[in-house]
Amino acid sequence: MQLVETDGGFDLILAGRAMLRQRSDAPCLYVGRGAPRVEMYHGHFDIEDNVEERVGLRYAALTRVSDGSARIALSIAPALPPLVTLTLSGGAQDARIHIDAIDPTLNRLWLRVVADKGEHVWGGGEQLSYFDMRGRRFPLWTSEPGVGRDKSTLLTFQSDQKGKAGGDYYKTNYPQPTYLSSRRYALHIDTTAYSAFDFRQEGWHELEIWAAPATIELWARDAFTDLVTALSDRFGRQPPLPDWVLKGAIIGLKDGATSFDRLEKYAASGAALSGLWCEDWVGLRITSFGSRLFWDWKWNATRYPDLDTKIKELHDRGIRFLGYVNPYLCVDGSFFPEAEAAGYLAKKLESDETYTVDFGEFDCGVVDFTNPAAAAWFAERVIGQNMLDFGLSGWMADFGEYLPTDVRLHDGTPGMLAHNAWPVLWAEVNARAVESRGRTGEALFFMRAGYSGVQRHCPLLWAGDQSVDFSRHDGIGTVITAALSSGLLGNAYHHSDIGGYTSLFGNVRTPELIMRWSEMAAFTAVMRGHEGNRPRENVQIDEDEQVLAHFARMTRLYAHMAPYLRALSDEAVATGLPVQRPLFLHFPDDPATYALQESYLYGADLLVAPVIQPGVDRWSTYLPAGTDWVEVWTGNLHVGGRAVTVDAPLGKPPLFYRQGSAWTELFTGIAAVI
Amino acid sequence: MQLVETDGGFDLILAGRAMLRQRSDAPCLYVGRGAPRVEMYHGHFDIEDNVEERVGLRYAALTRVSDGSARIALSIAPALPPLVTLTLSGGAQDARIHIDAIDPTLNRLWLRVVADKGEHVWGGGEQLSYFDMRGRRFPLWTSEPGVGRDKSTLLTFQSDQKGKAGGDYYKTNYPQPTYLSSRRYALHIDTTAYSAFDFRQEGWHELEIWAAPATIELWARDAFTDLVTALSDRFGRQPPLPDWVLKGAIIGLKDGATSFDRLEKYAASGAALSGLWCEDWVGLRITSFGSRLFWDWKWNATRYPDLDTKIKELHDRGIRFLGYVNPYLCVDGSFFPEAEAAGYLAKKLESDETYTVDFGEFDCGVVDFTNPAAAAWFAERVIGQNMLDFGLSGWMADFGEYLPTDVRLHDGTPGMLAHNAWPVLWAEVNARAVESRGRTGEALFFMRAGYSGVQRHCPLLWAGDQSVDFSRHDGIGTVITAALSSGLLGNAYHHSDIGGYTSLFGNVRTPELIMRWSEMAAFTAVMRGHEGNRPRENVQIDEDEQVLAHFARMTRLYAHMAPYLRALSDEAVATGLPVQRPLFLHFPDDPATYALQESYLYGADLLVAPVIQPGVDRWSTYLPAGTDWVEVWTGNLHVGGRAVTVDAPLGKPPLFYRQGSAWTELFTGIAAVI
């Protein structure tokens, strides 16, 4: 880290990269005050800020400290007292900028980071629409991502009208104020406050933070892969994938006891199976919107008679049973009174009453994870005793995005600061429960919500609730963007609901969609099905012979890849590199790869270009320069550095491996899997 | 005007009303810098500001001048030089606040005006959705108002998708940064810059202005009517309504020569007629969207053979002929090359080329009205010689809202400042042409676009292009809000297209809509029909016997009211009071009237509550306290100060007159008009 004083300012340079540039006519920091209006409706947030003041701090007074760090006092004018101090510290490759407000009324910071014209930026947590975020400004705030997520579509319009649920391109269950730059540095804002990235300007990026103090962390590395490792070191390494999951697909069914019968149809089809996931293991609640789960997290023996013994029988066949949990407790369940009596539920701001959230004809309490006793209770009493001890090998750890901002919490954190922290607290509760039974890296829960640090606790992401279609902002293709963006931040393992989840307003699954999604899922960390939100209105894998046969073959492909996936998991444990990787990670010298988001490297050696459009049997994809590529299905050799168009009928997703790969035998074996 | 110095600030008090309150911890003025992004598409503007700085000026140094005015230097801190000077001047009832920026880089001002919790505010130009603007923040920028204007409706969504045309509640052809307050003062921002009203706060209103200098003008009066007169004095008094128009309705047809045949059907129905308005007098252009007018402003003898003699024949029967004009010249017309050769057309910013605007498969030049020679040429050559001298007695002077912001003008005004000024320049060109022929107050043109000062030139507003429906934000009811808001600012005469104009996406007129609209139009300044944008897909008045008979009776009602309307016109000439008035104007002591926008006083004595919902035959309306009201159709007496529900079948719009009115005989005669 170099701090160069200039006439009227300074430059902060990290490993040769200009990071901050302060001048009296171009300050790097603006500060001010804002008063937001926040509305939440079923996990959708409408947030508007009223910025009362925003002023550039044009004058910098610099004091160097003997340890190489420096303190900079920033003020509006030399005649005025400083409003903010920057403490800069770091080594050759890493730096920290700690921003502290001297004026306690300041609650907005806008920091400008030097940018290049052609720069690309990636990350932002799990982004679903745009991998390269340059040219956009958007907030980092965990929420429902929305249905449709594209204001130009009728589906989004209908969703907006019914439940304010249409969403937008930047909305995500898992935001994170962290990005990587093509200038080969990474930046993280260490805050849980509402923040925003503004990547629209040519000469700078502007980071907006709704709180002070905040710390900016910087890493500069020559290799993009080293940046990923640095971030994984920072946010936490995940355990390896369990061996059992590599054996085949997790079948998602929610049909009560019938689920077990249907599983046999999958087995009979020759599908490679690793698990049966039944989210309805807790029983149902009938509402005017249809069947919902009963949010009281334990075995429902009415809906699943003899589940305890059936789990054991499945286990003996090498098939695990998985369930469902989320951080809310319905007021009419058994856990709610227990938690309320113990004082474990979040309260209203202005009274001692329990805060309840309406989830659509039923109300729930919010377990207050800022209370260590409440978190421990949930981990032991709910997950430990009623899930792990009962026999579950995994579960969907749903939600995490709904913490209201007008809630009173045990440790006094205001809702605006606790909201983004919630997914990580929720992940930690799950991870601690798993750890308490010594099953870390063996029991597998998966989450959609996240924030900085979720990496340390959550062993597997899932991409949330896509619409059951090929749409640009809410369909099959978004899960690639999700895997790539979250993967760069140290989330090594990602997967999605095969066939998507959300079917609304007559939008239903096609067999083609399920088949294309299966082809992609075979080349991700985990292959898992889902019946969707309206199972009876949508075709299911086991209801269509062609789909079932196709799916079964894809599960065998997934199982075929197990040795490679195990190696990728080992690599993730060692380096934090994700299973699914953007092409530029291994081809940093080919800028044509920088904005690609529809294809990925599955490990370093296999390029996957899933077909994410309907009605096509040819597919074009770019092959990076610097190596030659072998097309898996034909053995054809392609020179890297250009786009190719190949046959891509159902059952043959475009796959290319590096010529000369150590895994050549496994890759050539793909075509032989029938 | 009183200026009271306080510890750390001052209060500006006008006739007992606190207007500004400056304290070091609560400044009345914020200043800053912004850089807007402006996109225009067919008159729809998408404007977003990037506010780089916004800072409160907490310190005031006051200097009193001998003439009673004062100069105040405002700064961020006592140690810093002032950034802005306020010059305050005025008398007992009126005041001016001139804001001048000392720092020339400042281009944003935010002034806070003292507000009361229960205060109501009205005006803002011609507002279509909300009469009482309290609780809202919106810009003042002339544009298309949009189709649907309600993001929750499918029509708005469809319009947004096709042509970015959905609009929003605050979009209007005629904004004006002027309002009246229930605290009995009026405020005007003397600027043509983009500005915004923020009426959302309890303790203050915030006026945002995208330029400095700017002047705030204030009027305090004990009577609301006196505030209207003060504004009319300020913005200009309009000529009286011509006698000829009071005789009946202006029939709107655009059917070429057939229009004359169809007029006879109206005449045969017994309708009272004053004019025939044919916008297609200039001929047609066929585009893929359908027939458009040919934008070359002169008689088209192919579409209207013998028009010159027919105009004379009509005139002899007491029926005037009206046409159409707008401020653009199509590139393939006869006037375009004439204007271009003379240098009368606006140019591109970066070259000497003529700026052309795409109006949908045809391009037009923009006559540069900042060039006095160009304005004079348009007034004389186009309007004078080809319209007035040809025999027209009036016209729709369409558009005025489309001036692009990236245009180069003769007098050097930047587009961002010229845009809002354009409607007034356009009105002035029309008024000068009329004046040049000595026909002020006799030839009648009507405009939808406006801005501060349009009152001085435009003799009649029309409410623009409503959708052909009863919808809340774009239907029949919006024209009442339009008349009331614009009327308070000194626009005495207002009217609308009977039956609405815009029929898109299958939204078509019903006979009921036309009939309800006719009932309302009979009690406005002018009664005029329009075939709408898609005449063949929508029912026309003369195509339905019931509708025609109903319309004819309403025209006779309008003609019956002529003596009263003449008196209202005389009153407008004398005082500036509008023909259509909000109830509170004459019932200031009844706060229940303050937010009413669905009924109006037609002059001081007749309360009109048009039926603006479909499928009803009863109607509720509030009758102000302080007088008793006689229901016109029944003679029933109602005590003021409460809501009544009355029968309101087709043909009997709810009408109430003040008991004891000097016009009682005329009002009781209404029921006798058959």
PDB file of C-alpha atoms in Angstrom, chain A residues 70-200:
ATOM      1  CA  ALA A  70      -1.972   6.664   8.087  1.00  0.00           C
ATOM      2  CA  ARG A  71      -4.775   8.707   9.493  1.00  0.00           C
ATOM      3  CA  ILE A  72      -6.499  11.268   7.304  1.00  0.00           C
ATOM      4  CA  ALA A  73      -8.849  13.883   8.654  1.00  0.00           C
ATOM      5  CA  LEU A  74     -11.346  15.035   6.030  1.00  0.00           C
ATOM      6  CA  SER A  75     -13.250  18.281   6.118  1.00  0.00           C
ATOM      7  CA  ILE A  76     -15.432  20.430   3.916  1.00  0.00           C
ATOM      8  CA  ALA A  77     -12.985  23.302   4.114  1.00  0.00           C
ATOM      9  CA  PRO A  78      -9.664  23.961   5.815  1.00  0.00           C
ATOM     10  CA  ALA A  79     -11.338  26.392   8.167  1.00  0.00           C
ATOM     11  CA  LEU A  80     -13.802  23.796   9.381  1.00  0.00           C
ATOM     12  CA  PRO A  81     -13.225  20.913  11.768  1.00  0.00           C
ATOM     13  CA  PRO A  82     -12.943  17.497  10.164  1.00  0.00           C
ATOM     14  CA  LEU A  83     -16.118  15.448   9.871  1.00  0.00           C
ATOM     15  CA  VAL A  84     -14.564  12.095   9.145  1.00  0.00           C
ATOM     16  CA  THR A  85     -11.318  10.247   9.704  1.00  0.00           C
ATOM     17  CA  LEU A  86      -9.947   7.654   7.341  1.00  0.00           C
ATOM     18  CA  THR A  87      -7.540   5.164   8.813  1.00  0.00           C
ATOM     19  CA  LEU A  88      -5.548   3.483   6.072  1.00  0.00           C
ATOM     20  CA  SER A  89      -3.577   0.379   6.813  1.00  0.00           C
ATOM     21  CA  GLY A  90      -2.348  -2.658   4.985  1.00  0.00           C
ATOM     22  CA  GLY A  91       0.498  -4.486   3.392  1.00  0.00           C
ATOM     23  CA  ALA A  92       1.838  -4.968  -0.111  1.00  0.00           C
ATOM     24  CA  GLN A  93      -1.342  -6.555  -1.461  1.00  0.00           C
ATOM     25  CA  ASP A  94      -4.061  -5.891   1.080  1.00  0.00           C
ATOM     26  CA  ALA A  95      -5.427  -2.694   2.517  1.00  0.00           C
ATOM     27  CA  ARG A  96      -8.121  -1.500   4.846  1.00  0.00           C
ATOM     28  CA  ILE A  97      -9.810   1.858   4.843  1.00  0.00           C
ATOM     29  CA  HIS A  98     -11.637   2.489   8.064  1.00  0.00           C
ATOM     30  CA  ILE A  99     -14.092   5.373   7.779  1.00  0.00           C
ATOM     31  CA  ASP A 100     -15.203   6.878  11.039  1.00  0.00           C
ATOM     32  CA  ALA A 101     -17.566   9.794  11.396  1.00  0.00           C
ATOM     33  CA  ILE A 102     -16.564  12.424  13.910  1.00  0.00           C
ATOM     34  CA  ASP A 103     -19.934  14.076  13.514  1.00  0.00           C
ATOM     35  CA  PRO A 104     -22.343  11.507  15.006  1.00  0.00           C
ATOM     36  CA  THR A 105     -25.303  12.793  12.980  1.00  0.00           C
ATOM     37  CA  LEU A 106     -23.756  11.600   9.723  1.00  0.00           C
ATOM     38  CA  ASN A 107     -25.463   8.433   8.504  1.00  0.00           C
ATOM     39  CA  ARG A 108     -24.554   8.338   4.811  1.00  0.00           C
ATOM     40  CA  LEU A 109     -21.157   7.739   3.198  1.00  0.00           C
ATOM     41  CA  TRP A 110     -20.367   7.784  -0.495  1.00  0.00           C
ATOM     42  CA  LEU A 111     -16.852   6.637  -1.308  1.00  0.00           C
ATOM     43  CA  ARG A 112     -15.472   6.959  -4.815  1.00  0.00           C
ATOM     44  CA  VAL A 113     -13.050   4.288  -5.943  1.00  0.00           C
ATOM     45  CA  VAL A 114     -10.921   4.871  -9.014  1.00  0.00           C
ATOM     46  CA  ALA A 115     -12.241   3.098 -12.113  1.00  0.00           C
ATOM     47  CA  ASP A 116     -11.048   2.516 -15.642  1.00  0.00           C
ATOM     48  CA  LYS A 117     -13.182   3.038 -18.702  1.00  0.00           C
ATOM     49  CA  GLY A 118     -13.179  -0.575 -19.835  1.00  0.00           C
ATOM     50  CA  GLU A 119     -13.298  -2.098 -16.391  1.00  0.00           C
ATOM     51  CA  HIS A 120     -15.573  -5.021 -15.548  1.00  0.00           C
ATOM     52  CA  VAL A 121     -16.929  -5.748 -12.087  1.00  0.00           C
ATOM     53  CA  TRP A 122     -18.425  -8.957 -10.748  1.00  0.00           C
ATOM     54  CA  GLY A 123     -19.849 -10.212  -7.501  1.00  0.00           C
ATOM     55  CA  GLY A 124     -22.404  -8.330  -5.437  1.00  0.00           C
ATOM     56  CA  GLY A 125     -23.411 -11.579  -3.760  1.00  0.00           C
ATOM     57  CA  GLU A 126     -25.646 -13.869  -5.752  1.00  0.00           C
ATOM     58  CA  GLN A 127     -26.742 -11.748  -8.693  1.00  0.00           C
ATOM     59  CA  LEU A 128     -29.405 -13.281 -10.900  1.00  0.00           C
ATOM     60  CA  SER A 129     -29.600 -11.006 -13.924  1.00  0.00           C
ATOM     61  CA  TYR A 130     -26.267  -9.406 -14.663  1.00  0.00           C
ATOM     62  CA  PHE A 131     -22.903 -10.967 -13.964  1.00  0.00           C
ATOM     63  CA  ASP A 132     -20.880  -7.979 -15.133  1.00  0.00           C
ATOM     64  CA  MET A 133     -22.357  -5.159 -13.062  1.00  0.00           C
ATOM     65  CA  ARG A 134     -20.687  -2.245 -14.850  1.00  0.00           C
ATOM     66  CA  GLY A 135     -23.099   0.442 -16.008  1.00  0.00           C
ATOM     67  CA  ARG A 136     -25.574  -0.168 -13.186  1.00  0.00           C
ATOM     68  CA  ARG A 137     -26.453   1.225  -9.791  1.00  0.00           C
ATOM     69  CA  PHE A 138     -28.271  -0.978  -7.353  1.00  0.00           C
ATOM     70  CA  PRO A 139     -28.642  -1.644  -3.625  1.00  0.00           C
ATOM     71  CA  LEU A 140     -27.384  -4.573  -1.589  1.00  0.00           C
ATOM     72  CA  TRP A 141     -30.334  -5.598   0.553  1.00  0.00           C
ATOM     73  CA  THR A 142     -31.536  -9.122   1.103  1.00  0.00           C
ATOM     74  CA  SER A 143     -35.113  -9.666  -0.086  1.00  0.00           C
ATOM     75  CA  GLU A 144     -37.309 -11.777  -2.257  1.00  0.00           C
ATOM     76  CA  PRO A 145     -35.904 -11.518  -5.794  1.00  0.00           C
ATOM     77  CA  GLY A 146     -39.354 -11.250  -7.326  1.00  0.00           C
ATOM     78  CA  VAL A 147     -41.422 -13.108  -9.877  1.00  0.00           C
ATOM     79  CA  GLY A 148     -40.588 -12.081 -13.427  1.00  0.00           C
ATOM     80  CA  ARG A 149     -38.038  -9.484 -12.353  1.00  0.00           C
ATOM     81  CA  ASP A 150     -38.477  -7.562 -15.591  1.00  0.00           C
ATOM     82  CA  LYS A 151     -40.847  -4.605 -15.657  1.00  0.00           C
ATOM     83  CA  SER A 152     -41.456  -5.124 -19.360  1.00  0.00           C
ATOM     84  CA  THR A 153     -43.145  -8.511 -18.954  1.00  0.00           C
ATOM     85  CA  LEU A 154     -46.771  -9.221 -18.231  1.00  0.00           C
ATOM     86  CA  LEU A 155     -45.809 -11.804 -15.606  1.00  0.00           C
ATOM     87  CA  THR A 156     -43.866  -9.175 -13.672  1.00  0.00           C
ATOM     88  CA  PHE A 157     -46.730  -6.706 -13.997  1.00  0.00           C
ATOM     89  CA  GLN A 158     -49.229  -9.264 -12.726  1.00  0.00           C
ATOM     90  CA  SER A 159     -46.937 -10.205  -9.860  1.00  0.00           C
ATOM     91  CA  ASP A 160     -46.454  -6.564  -8.957  1.00  0.00           C
ATOM     92  CA  GLN A 161     -50.173  -5.986  -8.867  1.00  0.00           C
ATOM     93  CA  LYS A 162     -50.819  -9.079  -6.795  1.00  0.00           C
ATOM     94  CA  GLY A 163     -48.503  -8.855  -3.825  1.00  0.00           C
ATOM     95  CA  LYS A 164     -45.913  -6.282  -4.976  1.00  0.00           C
ATOM     96  CA  ALA A 165     -43.965  -9.354  -6.006  1.00  0.00           C
ATOM     97  CA  GLY A 166     -42.594  -8.519  -9.451  1.00  0.00           C
ATOM     98  CA  GLY A 167     -39.116  -7.690  -8.238  1.00  0.00           C
ATOM     99  CA  ASP A 168     -36.318  -6.240 -10.319  1.00  0.00           C
ATOM    100  CA  TYR A 169     -33.023  -7.288 -11.829  1.00  0.00           C
ATOM    101  CA  TYR A 170     -30.898  -6.501  -8.767  1.00  0.00           C
ATOM    102  CA  LYS A 171     -33.162  -8.001  -6.148  1.00  0.00           C
ATOM    103  CA  THR A 172     -31.718 -11.097  -4.613  1.00  0.00           C
ATOM    104  CA  ASN A 173     -31.976 -13.326  -1.576  1.00  0.00           C
ATOM    105  CA  TYR A 174     -28.236 -13.024  -1.202  1.00  0.00           C
ATOM    106  CA  PRO A 175     -26.611  -9.652  -1.745  1.00  0.00           C
ATOM    107  CA  GLN A 176     -23.091  -8.973  -0.573  1.00  0.00           C
ATOM    108  CA  PRO A 177     -21.259  -5.631  -0.803  1.00  0.00           C
ATOM    109  CA  THR A 178     -18.193  -7.229  -2.311  1.00  0.00           C
ATOM    110  CA  TYR A 179     -16.910  -7.150  -5.862  1.00  0.00           C
ATOM    111  CA  LEU A 180     -13.978  -8.204  -7.994  1.00  0.00           C
ATOM    112  CA  SER A 181     -12.635  -5.892 -10.644  1.00  0.00           C
ATOM    113  CA  SER A 182     -10.953  -6.687 -13.922  1.00  0.00           C
ATOM    114  CA  ARG A 183      -8.231  -4.412 -12.596  1.00  0.00           C
ATOM    115  CA  ARG A 184      -7.474  -7.469 -10.481  1.00  0.00           C
ATOM    116  CA  TYR A 185      -8.481  -6.337  -7.113  1.00  0.00           C
ATOM    117  CA  ALA A 186     -11.388  -7.151  -4.850  1.00  0.00           C
ATOM    118  CA  LEU A 187     -13.232  -4.780  -2.572  1.00  0.00           C
ATOM    119  CA  HIS A 188     -15.515  -5.476   0.341  1.00  0.00           C
ATOM    120  CA  ILE A 189     -17.564  -3.127   2.482  1.00  0.00           C
ATOM    121  CA  ASP A 190     -17.606  -4.459   6.006  1.00  0.00           C
ATOM    122  CA  THR A 191     -21.081  -3.393   7.054  1.00  0.00           C
ATOM    123  CA  THR A 192     -24.541  -4.868   7.433  1.00  0.00           C
ATOM    124  CA  ALA A 193     -26.135  -1.526   6.638  1.00  0.00           C
ATOM    125  CA  TYR A 194     -28.084  -0.904   3.461  1.00  0.00           C
ATOM    126  CA  SER A 195     -25.521  -0.101   0.808  1.00  0.00           C
ATOM    127  CA  ALA A 196     -25.432   0.444  -2.918  1.00  0.00           C
ATOM    128  CA  PHE A 197     -22.962   0.021  -5.738  1.00  0.00           C
ATOM    129  CA  ASP A 198     -22.900   2.655  -8.440  1.00  0.00           C
ATOM    130  CA  PHE A 199     -20.923   1.350 -11.387  1.00  0.00           C
ATOM    131  CA  ARG A 200     -22.331   3.811 -13.931  1.00  0.00           C
TER     132      ARG A 200
END
